[in-house]
């Protein structure tokens, strides 16, 4: 391939891209079976997000403390991403998948002792171990999918596989909204307080939320035994779906163990970590991709985790009602990903990434400054802009790496998921703080907290447009070498 055929962001400038298969026939079965993993980690991500609010009320802790759920969950990615990549380089993609599924199941099953002992910290350990497994799965599956066909269609192929991630996410959200949140006795307590105080209907939702929280604290002090029974019941409700998914994951482990999967990674190559790291750190697309990915994951987790806080505090919805809006956001995300995957046939990935990031900025501004349901609608619509970002940043960053080097390069991008650990905790702290007045408009602390995802989208836009404007102008001698998807 010549420099006229492809840019270094993985896009093709002539008609060749539209003629090449996204998934060659010989890779169809491995592509399908590996794609199921994208739904599995999507389920884990989005059944866990609503627990930030649920644990706040079950354990009567602050928003910053409850956001430790995301700290543990996404911190597991940061801890295990690079070790997982090193292990996978020494074994195979298939072995990495099996290890990941096993750790996933173990972490999910730790919710059993956590529930029985009513210990928030054991839940955190379980989420931490679970994401050890997800780090193995994502570090393995993403470059494996990239390697299953022509380099020119790599970004399309990864976007297609990633399109099934929201299906798992949507399933997790539905389980949370129909089984977990409505089944919590703390939710029933909140509803009873609303009915017992008709004057709440004339107050701001943020004021009502604070009053009910105070009542919960007082109830725990006055009736500790009743409170303990409530907590035990609610943690049992939280535990059940994790036990079920652990069984599903173990079944998938058996399927992968007996399946024959092609080895496209060249694991026999010697590992020269320092040389590879030097190569990666001098590749601006890779470094920029890791940074952009950290900000993207942070934005995604903040928007999806705190949509419940937004709905309850600013619109006056129940937890289950607010979670239903999260489901709408995920449906939009899913539809947009398929649409954007099609658009990638005609637009450079960098250009489309930049355009969608600008859209994310504008909609986040709407969520901050627009009152009532229209502001919530803006927050929901942000999901349409986020749909393309993770796999596109991933594909751009790994462009030009050999299959074996892409395994360690992939680890940096999975490590970037640590953005989902740090940023929600900062946002939770902002929600616990005071509001502010901007341009004469008083903004509640929940609204102020969404300036964090706004900053994230600005960073992503800069990366996307930089790739579009400058990647094709640099010396792309690697474009004719065997790339991450050769």
Short mmCIF file of N, CA, C and O in Angstrom, two decimals, residues 22 177 182 203-204 212 266 286 291 311 330 371 377 397 406 444 467:
data_model
loop_
_atom_site.label_atom_id
_atom_site.label_comp_id
_atom_site.label_asym_id
_atom_site.label_seq_id
_atom_site.Cartn_x
_atom_site.Cartn_y
_atom_site.Cartn_z
N UNK A 22 -14.73 -6.37 5.58
CA UNK A 22 -14.50 -5.97 6.96
C UNK A 22 -14.05 -7.18 7.77
O UNK A 22 -13.10 -7.11 8.56
N UNK A 177 -32.47 -1.52 36.32
CA UNK A 177 -33.69 -0.71 36.44
C UNK A 177 -34.93 -1.52 36.75
O UNK A 177 -35.88 -1.01 37.35
N UNK A 182 -35.65 -1.10 41.73
CA UNK A 182 -37.00 -1.15 42.30
C UNK A 182 -37.13 -2.13 43.47
O UNK A 182 -38.03 -2.00 44.29
N UNK A 203 -41.15 21.95 46.52
CA UNK A 203 -39.74 22.26 46.77
C UNK A 203 -38.87 21.83 45.59
O UNK A 203 -39.29 21.00 44.77
N UNK A 204 -37.68 22.38 45.52
CA UNK A 204 -36.73 21.96 44.49
C UNK A 204 -36.31 20.51 44.73
O UNK A 204 -36.13 20.09 45.88
N UNK A 212 -34.63 13.91 52.49
CA UNK A 212 -34.87 12.46 52.61
C UNK A 212 -33.60 11.76 53.09
O UNK A 212 -33.67 10.82 53.89
N UNK A 266 1.92 -13.89 16.52
CA UNK A 266 3.37 -14.03 16.46
C UNK A 266 4.04 -14.00 17.81
O UNK A 266 5.00 -13.28 18.02
N UNK A 286 0.09 7.44 19.14
CA UNK A 286 -0.14 6.48 20.22
C UNK A 286 -0.26 7.20 21.56
O UNK A 286 -1.21 6.97 22.32
N UNK A 291 -3.87 9.32 25.96
CA UNK A 291 -4.41 10.46 26.71
C UNK A 291 -5.88 10.67 26.38
O UNK A 291 -6.73 10.84 27.28
N UNK A 311 -30.99 13.06 37.39
CA UNK A 311 -32.44 12.88 37.32
C UNK A 311 -33.11 13.00 38.67
O UNK A 311 -34.19 13.61 38.79
N UNK A 330 -28.40 4.52 26.37
CA UNK A 330 -27.67 3.39 25.81
C UNK A 330 -28.25 2.95 24.47
O UNK A 330 -27.50 2.55 23.57
N UNK A 371 -32.46 23.99 32.19
CA UNK A 371 -33.20 23.51 33.34
C UNK A 371 -34.17 22.38 32.98
O UNK A 371 -34.62 22.27 31.84
N UNK A 377 -32.39 15.71 28.72
CA UNK A 377 -32.34 15.23 27.33
C UNK A 377 -30.98 15.52 26.70
O UNK A 377 -30.47 14.71 25.91
N UNK A 397 -4.65 4.85 17.50
CA UNK A 397 -3.45 4.76 18.32
C UNK A 397 -2.58 3.57 17.96
O UNK A 397 -1.35 3.65 18.01
N UNK A 406 1.41 -4.73 19.11
CA UNK A 406 0.09 -4.18 19.41
C UNK A 406 -0.46 -4.72 20.72
O UNK A 406 -1.28 -4.07 21.36
N UNK A 444 -26.72 24.26 40.56
CA UNK A 444 -26.56 23.29 41.64
C UNK A 444 -25.25 22.53 41.46
O UNK A 444 -24.69 22.48 40.37
N UNK A 467 -5.19 14.50 14.46
CA UNK A 467 -4.94 13.32 13.63
C UNK A 467 -5.39 13.58 12.20
O UNK A 467 -4.67 13.28 11.23
#
